[in-house]
PDB file of C-alpha atoms in Angstrom:
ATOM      1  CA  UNK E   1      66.422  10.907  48.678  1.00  0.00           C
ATOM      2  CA  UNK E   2      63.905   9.979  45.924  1.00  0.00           C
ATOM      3  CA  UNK E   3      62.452   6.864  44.343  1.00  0.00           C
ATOM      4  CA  UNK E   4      60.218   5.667  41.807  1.00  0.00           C
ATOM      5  CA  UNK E   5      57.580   2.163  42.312  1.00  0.00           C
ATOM      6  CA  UNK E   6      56.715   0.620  39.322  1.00  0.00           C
ATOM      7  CA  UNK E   7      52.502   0.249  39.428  1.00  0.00           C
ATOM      8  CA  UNK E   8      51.445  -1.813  37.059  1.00  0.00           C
ATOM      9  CA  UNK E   9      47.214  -2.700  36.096  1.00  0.00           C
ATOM     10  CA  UNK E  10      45.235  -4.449  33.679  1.00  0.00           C
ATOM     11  CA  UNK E  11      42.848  -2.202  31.373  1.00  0.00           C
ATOM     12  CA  UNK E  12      40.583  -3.623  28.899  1.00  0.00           C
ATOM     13  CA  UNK E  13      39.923  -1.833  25.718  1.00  0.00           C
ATOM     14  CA  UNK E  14      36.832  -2.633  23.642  1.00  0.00           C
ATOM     15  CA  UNK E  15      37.657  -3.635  19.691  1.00  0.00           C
ATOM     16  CA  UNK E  16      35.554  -4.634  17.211  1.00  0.00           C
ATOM     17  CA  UNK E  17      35.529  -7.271  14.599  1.00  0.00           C
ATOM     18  CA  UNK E  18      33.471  -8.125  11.300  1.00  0.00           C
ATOM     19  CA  UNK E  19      31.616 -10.956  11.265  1.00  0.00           C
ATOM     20  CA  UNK E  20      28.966 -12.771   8.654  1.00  0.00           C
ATOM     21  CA  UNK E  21      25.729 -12.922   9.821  1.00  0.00           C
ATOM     22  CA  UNK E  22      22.098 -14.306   8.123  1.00  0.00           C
ATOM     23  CA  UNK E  23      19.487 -12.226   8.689  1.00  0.00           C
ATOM     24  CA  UNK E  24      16.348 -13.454   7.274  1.00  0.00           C
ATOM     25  CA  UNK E  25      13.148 -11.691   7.034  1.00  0.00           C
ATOM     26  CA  UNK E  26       9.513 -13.347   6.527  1.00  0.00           C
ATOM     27  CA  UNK E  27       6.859 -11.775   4.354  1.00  0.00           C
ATOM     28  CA  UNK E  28       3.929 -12.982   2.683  1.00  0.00           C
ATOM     29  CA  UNK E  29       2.921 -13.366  -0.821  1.00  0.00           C
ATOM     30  CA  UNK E  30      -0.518 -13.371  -1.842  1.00  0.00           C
ATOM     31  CA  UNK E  31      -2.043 -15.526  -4.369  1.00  0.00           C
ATOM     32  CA  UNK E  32      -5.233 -14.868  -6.126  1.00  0.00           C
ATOM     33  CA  UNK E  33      -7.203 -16.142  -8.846  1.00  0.00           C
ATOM     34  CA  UNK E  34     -10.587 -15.551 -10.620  1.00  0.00           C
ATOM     35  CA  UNK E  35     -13.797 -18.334 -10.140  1.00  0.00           C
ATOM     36  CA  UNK E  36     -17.098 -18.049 -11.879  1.00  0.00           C
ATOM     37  CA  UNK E  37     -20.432 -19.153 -10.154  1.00  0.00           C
ATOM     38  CA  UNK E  38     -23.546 -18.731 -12.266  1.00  0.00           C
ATOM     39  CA  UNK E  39     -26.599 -16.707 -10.403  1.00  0.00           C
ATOM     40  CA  UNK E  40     -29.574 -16.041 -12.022  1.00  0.00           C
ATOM     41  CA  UNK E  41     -31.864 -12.898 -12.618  1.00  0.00           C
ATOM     42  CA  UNK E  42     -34.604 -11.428 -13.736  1.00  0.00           C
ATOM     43  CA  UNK E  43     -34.978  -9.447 -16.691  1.00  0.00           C
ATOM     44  CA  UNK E  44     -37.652  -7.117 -18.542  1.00  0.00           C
ATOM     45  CA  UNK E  45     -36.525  -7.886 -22.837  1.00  0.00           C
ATOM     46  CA  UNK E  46     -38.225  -7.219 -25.601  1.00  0.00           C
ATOM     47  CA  UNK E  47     -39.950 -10.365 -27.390  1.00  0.00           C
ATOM     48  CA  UNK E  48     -41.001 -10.416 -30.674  1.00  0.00           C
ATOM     49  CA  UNK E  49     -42.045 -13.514 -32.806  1.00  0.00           C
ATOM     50  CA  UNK E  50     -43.681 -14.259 -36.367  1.00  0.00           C
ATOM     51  CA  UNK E  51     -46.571 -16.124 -36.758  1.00  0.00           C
ATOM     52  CA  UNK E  52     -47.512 -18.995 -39.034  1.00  0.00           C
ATOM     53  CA  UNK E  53     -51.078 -18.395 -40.060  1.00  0.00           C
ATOM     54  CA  UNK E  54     -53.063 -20.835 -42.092  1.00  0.00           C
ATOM     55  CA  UNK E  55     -53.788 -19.682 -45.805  1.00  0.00           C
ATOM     56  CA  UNK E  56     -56.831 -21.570 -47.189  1.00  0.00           C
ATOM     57  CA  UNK E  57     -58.833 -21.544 -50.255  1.00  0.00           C
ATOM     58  CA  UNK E  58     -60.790 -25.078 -49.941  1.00  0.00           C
ATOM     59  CA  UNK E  59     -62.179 -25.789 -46.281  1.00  0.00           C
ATOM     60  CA  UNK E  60     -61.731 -29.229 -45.432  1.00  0.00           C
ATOM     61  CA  UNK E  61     -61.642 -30.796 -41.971  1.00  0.00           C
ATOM     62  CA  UNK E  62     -59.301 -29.529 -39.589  1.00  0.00           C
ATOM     63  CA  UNK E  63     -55.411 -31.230 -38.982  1.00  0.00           C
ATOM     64  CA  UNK E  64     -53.653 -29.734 -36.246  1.00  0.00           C
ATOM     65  CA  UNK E  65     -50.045 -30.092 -35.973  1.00  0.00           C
ATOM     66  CA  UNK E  66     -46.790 -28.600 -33.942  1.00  0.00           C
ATOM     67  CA  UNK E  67     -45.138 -25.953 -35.181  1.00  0.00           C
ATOM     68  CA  UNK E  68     -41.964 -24.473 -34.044  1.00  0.00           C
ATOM     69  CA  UNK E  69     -41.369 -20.820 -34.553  1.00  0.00           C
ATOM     70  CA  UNK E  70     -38.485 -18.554 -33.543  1.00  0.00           C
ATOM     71  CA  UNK E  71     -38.797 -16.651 -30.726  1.00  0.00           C
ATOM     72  CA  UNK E  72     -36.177 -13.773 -30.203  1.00  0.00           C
ATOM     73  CA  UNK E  73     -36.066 -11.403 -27.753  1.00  0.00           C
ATOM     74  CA  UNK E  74     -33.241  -8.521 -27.104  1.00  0.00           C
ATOM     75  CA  UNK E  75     -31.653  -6.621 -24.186  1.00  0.00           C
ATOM     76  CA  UNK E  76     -29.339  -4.180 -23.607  1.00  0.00           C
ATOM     77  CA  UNK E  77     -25.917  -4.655 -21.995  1.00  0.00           C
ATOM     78  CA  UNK E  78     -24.078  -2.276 -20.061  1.00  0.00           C
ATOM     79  CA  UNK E  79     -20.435  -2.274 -19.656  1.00  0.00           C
ATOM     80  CA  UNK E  80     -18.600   0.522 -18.426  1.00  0.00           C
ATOM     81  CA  UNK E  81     -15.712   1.763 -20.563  1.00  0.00           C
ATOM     82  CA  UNK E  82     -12.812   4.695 -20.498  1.00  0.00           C
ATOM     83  CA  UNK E  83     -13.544   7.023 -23.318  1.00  0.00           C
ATOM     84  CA  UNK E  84     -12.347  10.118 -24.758  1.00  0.00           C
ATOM     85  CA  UNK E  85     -14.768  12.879 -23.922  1.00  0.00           C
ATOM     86  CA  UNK E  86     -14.616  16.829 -25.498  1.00  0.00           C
ATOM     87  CA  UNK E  87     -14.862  19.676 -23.509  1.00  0.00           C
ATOM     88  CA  UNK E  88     -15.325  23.020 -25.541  1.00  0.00           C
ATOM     89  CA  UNK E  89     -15.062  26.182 -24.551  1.00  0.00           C
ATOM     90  CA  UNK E  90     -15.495  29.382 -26.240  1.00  0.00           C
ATOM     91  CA  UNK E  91     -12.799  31.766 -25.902  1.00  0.00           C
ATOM     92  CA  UNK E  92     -12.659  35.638 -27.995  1.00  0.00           C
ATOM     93  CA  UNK E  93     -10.062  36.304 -29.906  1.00  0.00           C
ATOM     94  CA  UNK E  94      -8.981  39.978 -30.353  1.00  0.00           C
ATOM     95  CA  UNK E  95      -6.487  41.419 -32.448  1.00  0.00           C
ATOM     96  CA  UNK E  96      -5.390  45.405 -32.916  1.00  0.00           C
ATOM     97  CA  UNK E  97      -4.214  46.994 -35.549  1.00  0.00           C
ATOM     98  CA  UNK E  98      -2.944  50.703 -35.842  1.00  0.00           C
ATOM     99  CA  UNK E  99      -4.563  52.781 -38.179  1.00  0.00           C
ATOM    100  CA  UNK E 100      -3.248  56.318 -39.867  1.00  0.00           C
ATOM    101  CA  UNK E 101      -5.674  58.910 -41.171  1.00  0.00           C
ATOM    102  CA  UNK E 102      -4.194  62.068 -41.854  1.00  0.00           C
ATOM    103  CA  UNK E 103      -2.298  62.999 -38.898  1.00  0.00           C
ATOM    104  CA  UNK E 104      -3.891  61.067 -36.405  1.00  0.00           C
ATOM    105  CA  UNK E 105      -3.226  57.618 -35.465  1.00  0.00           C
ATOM    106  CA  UNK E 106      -6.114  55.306 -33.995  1.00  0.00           C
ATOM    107  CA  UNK E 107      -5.970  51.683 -32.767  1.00  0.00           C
ATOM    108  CA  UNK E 108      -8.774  49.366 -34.277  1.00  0.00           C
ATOM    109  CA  UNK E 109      -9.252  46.441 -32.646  1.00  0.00           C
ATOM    110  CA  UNK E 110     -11.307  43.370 -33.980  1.00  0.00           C
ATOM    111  CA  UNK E 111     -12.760  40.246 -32.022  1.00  0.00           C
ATOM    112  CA  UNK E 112     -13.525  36.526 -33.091  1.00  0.00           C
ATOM    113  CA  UNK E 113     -15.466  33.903 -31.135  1.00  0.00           C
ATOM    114  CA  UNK E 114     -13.190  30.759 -31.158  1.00  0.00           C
ATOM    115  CA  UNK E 115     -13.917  27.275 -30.159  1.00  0.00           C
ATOM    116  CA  UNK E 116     -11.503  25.388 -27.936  1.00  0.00           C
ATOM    117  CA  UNK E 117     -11.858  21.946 -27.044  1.00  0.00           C
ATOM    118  CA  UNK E 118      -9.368  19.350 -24.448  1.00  0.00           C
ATOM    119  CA  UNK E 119      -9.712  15.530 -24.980  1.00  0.00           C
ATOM    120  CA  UNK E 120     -10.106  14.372 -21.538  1.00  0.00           C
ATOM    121  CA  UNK E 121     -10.697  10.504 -20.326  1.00  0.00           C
ATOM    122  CA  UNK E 122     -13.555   9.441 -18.396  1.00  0.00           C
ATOM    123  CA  UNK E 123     -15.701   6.625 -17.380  1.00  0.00           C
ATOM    124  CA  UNK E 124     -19.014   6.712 -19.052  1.00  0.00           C
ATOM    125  CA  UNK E 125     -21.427   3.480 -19.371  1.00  0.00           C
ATOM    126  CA  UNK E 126     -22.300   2.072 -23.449  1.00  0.00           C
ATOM    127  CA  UNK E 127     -25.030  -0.336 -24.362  1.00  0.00           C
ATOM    128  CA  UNK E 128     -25.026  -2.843 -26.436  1.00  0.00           C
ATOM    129  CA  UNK E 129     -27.691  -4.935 -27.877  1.00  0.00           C
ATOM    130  CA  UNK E 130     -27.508  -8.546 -27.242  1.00  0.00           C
ATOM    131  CA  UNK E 131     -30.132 -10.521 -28.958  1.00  0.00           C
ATOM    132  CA  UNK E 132     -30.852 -14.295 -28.334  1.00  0.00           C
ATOM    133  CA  UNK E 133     -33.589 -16.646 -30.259  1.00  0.00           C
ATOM    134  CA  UNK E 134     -35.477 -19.478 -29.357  1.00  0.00           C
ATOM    135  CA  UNK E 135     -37.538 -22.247 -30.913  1.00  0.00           C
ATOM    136  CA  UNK E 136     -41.069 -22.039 -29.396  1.00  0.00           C
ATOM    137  CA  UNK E 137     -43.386 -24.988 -30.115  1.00  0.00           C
ATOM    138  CA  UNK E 138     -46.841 -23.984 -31.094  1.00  0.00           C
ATOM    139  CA  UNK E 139     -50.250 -26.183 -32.231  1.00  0.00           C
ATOM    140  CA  UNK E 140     -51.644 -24.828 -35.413  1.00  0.00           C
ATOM    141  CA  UNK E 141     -55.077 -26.452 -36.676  1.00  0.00           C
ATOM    142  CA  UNK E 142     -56.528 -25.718 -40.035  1.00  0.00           C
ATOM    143  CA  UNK E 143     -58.512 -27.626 -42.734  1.00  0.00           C
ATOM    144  CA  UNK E 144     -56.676 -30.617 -44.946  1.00  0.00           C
ATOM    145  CA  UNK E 145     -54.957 -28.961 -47.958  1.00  0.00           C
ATOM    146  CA  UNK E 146     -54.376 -25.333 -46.002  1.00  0.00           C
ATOM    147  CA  UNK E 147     -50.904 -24.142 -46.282  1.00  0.00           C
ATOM    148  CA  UNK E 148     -49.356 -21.876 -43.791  1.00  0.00           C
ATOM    149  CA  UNK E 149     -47.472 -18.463 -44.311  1.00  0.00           C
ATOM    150  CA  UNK E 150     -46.051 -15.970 -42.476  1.00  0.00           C
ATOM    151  CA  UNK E 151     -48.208 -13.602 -40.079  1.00  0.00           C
ATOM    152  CA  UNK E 152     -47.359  -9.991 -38.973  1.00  0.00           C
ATOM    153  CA  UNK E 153     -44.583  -9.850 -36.007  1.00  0.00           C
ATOM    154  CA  UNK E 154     -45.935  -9.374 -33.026  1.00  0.00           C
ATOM    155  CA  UNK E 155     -43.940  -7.993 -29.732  1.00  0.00           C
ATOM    156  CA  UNK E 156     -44.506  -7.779 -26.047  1.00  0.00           C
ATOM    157  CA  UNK E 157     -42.340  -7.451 -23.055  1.00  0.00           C
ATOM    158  CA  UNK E 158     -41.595 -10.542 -21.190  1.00  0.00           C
ATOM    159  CA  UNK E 159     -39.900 -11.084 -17.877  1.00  0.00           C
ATOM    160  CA  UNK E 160     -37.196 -14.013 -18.624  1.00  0.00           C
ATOM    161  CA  UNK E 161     -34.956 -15.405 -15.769  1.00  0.00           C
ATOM    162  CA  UNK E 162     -31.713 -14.720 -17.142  1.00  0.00           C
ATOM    163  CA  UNK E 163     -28.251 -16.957 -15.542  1.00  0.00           C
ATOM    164  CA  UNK E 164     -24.847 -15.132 -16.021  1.00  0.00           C
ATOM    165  CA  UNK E 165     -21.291 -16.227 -14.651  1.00  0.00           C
ATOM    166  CA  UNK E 166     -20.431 -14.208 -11.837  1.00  0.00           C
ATOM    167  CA  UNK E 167     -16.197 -14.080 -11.262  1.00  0.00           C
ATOM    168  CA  UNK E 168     -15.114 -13.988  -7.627  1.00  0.00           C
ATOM    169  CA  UNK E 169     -12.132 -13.735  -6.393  1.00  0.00           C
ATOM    170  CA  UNK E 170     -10.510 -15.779  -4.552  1.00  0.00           C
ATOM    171  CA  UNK E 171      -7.213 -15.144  -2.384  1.00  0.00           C
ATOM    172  CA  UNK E 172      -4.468 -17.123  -0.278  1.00  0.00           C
ATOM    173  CA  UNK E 173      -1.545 -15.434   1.492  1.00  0.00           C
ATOM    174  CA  UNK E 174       1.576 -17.711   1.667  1.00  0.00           C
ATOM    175  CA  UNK E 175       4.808 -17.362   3.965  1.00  0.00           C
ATOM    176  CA  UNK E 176       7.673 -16.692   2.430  1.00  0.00           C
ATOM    177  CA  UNK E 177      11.282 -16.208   4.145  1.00  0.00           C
ATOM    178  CA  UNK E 178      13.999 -14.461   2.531  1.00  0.00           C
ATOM    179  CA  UNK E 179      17.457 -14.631   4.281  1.00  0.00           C
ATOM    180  CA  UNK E 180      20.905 -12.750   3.224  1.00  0.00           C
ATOM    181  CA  UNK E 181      24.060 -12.798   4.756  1.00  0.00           C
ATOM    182  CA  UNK E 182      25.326  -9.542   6.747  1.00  0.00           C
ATOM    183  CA  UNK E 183      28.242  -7.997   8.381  1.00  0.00           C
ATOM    184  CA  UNK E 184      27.716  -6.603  11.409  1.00  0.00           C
ATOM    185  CA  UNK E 185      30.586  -5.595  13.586  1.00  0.00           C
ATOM    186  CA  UNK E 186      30.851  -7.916  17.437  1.00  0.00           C
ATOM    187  CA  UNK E 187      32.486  -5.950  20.222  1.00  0.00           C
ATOM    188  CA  UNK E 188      35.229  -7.346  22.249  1.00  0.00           C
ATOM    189  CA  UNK E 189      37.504  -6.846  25.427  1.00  0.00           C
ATOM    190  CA  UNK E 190      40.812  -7.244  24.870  1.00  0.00           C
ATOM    191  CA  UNK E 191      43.291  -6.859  28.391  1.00  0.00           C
ATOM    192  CA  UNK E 192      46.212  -4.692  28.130  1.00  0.00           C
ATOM    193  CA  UNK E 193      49.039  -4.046  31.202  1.00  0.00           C
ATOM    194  CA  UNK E 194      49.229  -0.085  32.215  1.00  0.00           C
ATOM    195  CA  UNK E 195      52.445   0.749  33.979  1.00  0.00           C
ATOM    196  CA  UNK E 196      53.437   3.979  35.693  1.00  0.00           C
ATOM    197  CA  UNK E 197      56.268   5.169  37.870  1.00  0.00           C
ATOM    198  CA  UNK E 198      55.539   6.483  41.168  1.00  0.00           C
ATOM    199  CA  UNK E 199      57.830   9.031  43.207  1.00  0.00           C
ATOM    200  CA  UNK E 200      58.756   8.162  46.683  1.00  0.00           C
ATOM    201  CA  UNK E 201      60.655   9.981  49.353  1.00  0.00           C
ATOM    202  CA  UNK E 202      62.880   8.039  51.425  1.00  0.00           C
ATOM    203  CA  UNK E 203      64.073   9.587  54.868  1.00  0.00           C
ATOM    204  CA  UNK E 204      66.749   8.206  57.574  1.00  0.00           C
ATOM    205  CA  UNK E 205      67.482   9.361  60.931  1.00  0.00           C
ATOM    206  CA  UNK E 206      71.191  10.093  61.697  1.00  0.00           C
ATOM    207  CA  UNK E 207      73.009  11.786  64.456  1.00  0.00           C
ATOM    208  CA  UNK E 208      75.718  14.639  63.532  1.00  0.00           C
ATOM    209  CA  UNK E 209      78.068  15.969  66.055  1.00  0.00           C
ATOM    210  CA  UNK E 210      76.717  14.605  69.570  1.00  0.00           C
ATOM    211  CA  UNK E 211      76.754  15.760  73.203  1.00  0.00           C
ATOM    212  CA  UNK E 212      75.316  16.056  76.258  1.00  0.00           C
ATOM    213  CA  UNK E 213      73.125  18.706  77.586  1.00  0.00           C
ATOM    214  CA  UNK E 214      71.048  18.697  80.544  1.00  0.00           C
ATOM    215  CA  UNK E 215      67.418  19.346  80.960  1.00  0.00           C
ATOM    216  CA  UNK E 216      65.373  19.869  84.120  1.00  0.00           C
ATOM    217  CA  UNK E 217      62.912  16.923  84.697  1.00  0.00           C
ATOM    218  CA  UNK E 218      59.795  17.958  86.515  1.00  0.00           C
ATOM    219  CA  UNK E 219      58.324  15.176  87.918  1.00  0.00           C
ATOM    220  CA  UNK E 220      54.060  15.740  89.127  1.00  0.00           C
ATOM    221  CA  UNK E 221      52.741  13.997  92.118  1.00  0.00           C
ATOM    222  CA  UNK E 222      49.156  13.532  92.940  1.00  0.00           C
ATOM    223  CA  UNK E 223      47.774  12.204  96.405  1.00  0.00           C
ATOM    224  CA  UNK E 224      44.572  11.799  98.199  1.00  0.00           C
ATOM    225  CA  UNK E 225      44.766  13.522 101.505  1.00  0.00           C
ATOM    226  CA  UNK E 226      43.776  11.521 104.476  1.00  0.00           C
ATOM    227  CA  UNK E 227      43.710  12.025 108.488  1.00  0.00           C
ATOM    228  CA  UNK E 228      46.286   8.978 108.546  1.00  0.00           C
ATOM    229  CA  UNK E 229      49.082  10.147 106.512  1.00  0.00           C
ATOM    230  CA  UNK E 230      48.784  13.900 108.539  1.00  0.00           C
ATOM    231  CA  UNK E 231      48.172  15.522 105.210  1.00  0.00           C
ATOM    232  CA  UNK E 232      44.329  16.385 105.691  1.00  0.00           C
TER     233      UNK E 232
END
């Protein structure tokens, strides 16, 4: 005879669900911006001035006064600058031409020296003249009733401390957070009951037509013999 037993467990299967997350991030943004400082240098220019010389017909006795005269001198700045610089080449042209005479056919060929040039850009350095004038004070004596005029110019090199405004730069790098919202999927258990049927065989004892039969019982004996019982 045959059965079944119900077996029943609890499984868990894993499921997932969407949920909305922030998710920030932090980077930094850097902030700059341009100071001057002044520094100071010196400089070979060129320095040329005019004279005031006196201009006298009648001597008299000498007056001396101040003068001021202008004083300019000039330099040359460099700056650097992106400019459009040729580069030629010269290439031959040829060119062929079939030529008939009589019955014979020869190939004349004639060649041209051409120029050709690209535009390319490149860093070179320009000067400019930058030219700056001063008043000069100078003590000029002649006799009363002298007038002055103008002398020949007269140049020499001068070494002049120069100040110009350096730029620096200076930089600060600030925090900055960014967040944004996410879905990101969450795992979770969720139980479930598992049944199954299980055979089983079920067996009884019963008795079908009964009677008697006889069997022989053999029976063992065991002894220790000994001078008292006679058996040794």
């Amino acid at each position: 005879d045959h059965s079944y037993d119900r077996r029943c467990h609890t499984s868990y299967t894993t499921s997932f669900e969407a949920q909305q997350e922030e998710e920030c991030e932090e980077n930094y943004i850097k902030r700059c911006y341009i100071a001057y400082e002044n520094f100071a240098f010196n400089e070979t220019v060129r320095v040329c001035r005019t004279p005031l010389v006196k201009d006298c017909e009648i001597e008299g006795d000498p007056v001396c006064r101040t003068v001021y005269e202008s004083e300019c001198w000039t330099k040359q700045h460099e700056h650097a600058v992106t400019d459009d610089v040729a580069e030629c080449v010269i290439v031959q042209d040829e060119k062929c031409e079939d030529e008939t005479v009589g019955y014979t056919t020869q190939t004349k060929c004639h060649k041209w020296p051409r120029q050709e040039c690209s535009v390319t850009k490149k860093d070179v350095k320009k000067y400019s003249p930058v030219t700056g004038c001063t008043k000069e004070p100078r003590e000029l004596c002649a006799p009363a009733g002298c007038g002055f005029r103008e002398g020949s110019e007269i140049c020499h090199d001068k070494v002049k401390t120069i100040v110009q405004e350096k730029p620096t730069e200076e930089c600060d790098i600030e925090p900055h957070r960014t967040c944004k919202h996410v879905t990101k999927l969450v795992p979770r258990l969720e139980p479930r009951e598992e049944c199954v049927d299980v055979p089983k065989e079920v067996c009884t004892r019963a008795r079908a037509n009964p009677r008697k039969v006889k069997k022989p019982v053999i029976k063992k004996w065991c002894y220790v013999p000994t001078q008292e019982s006679g058996l040794a």
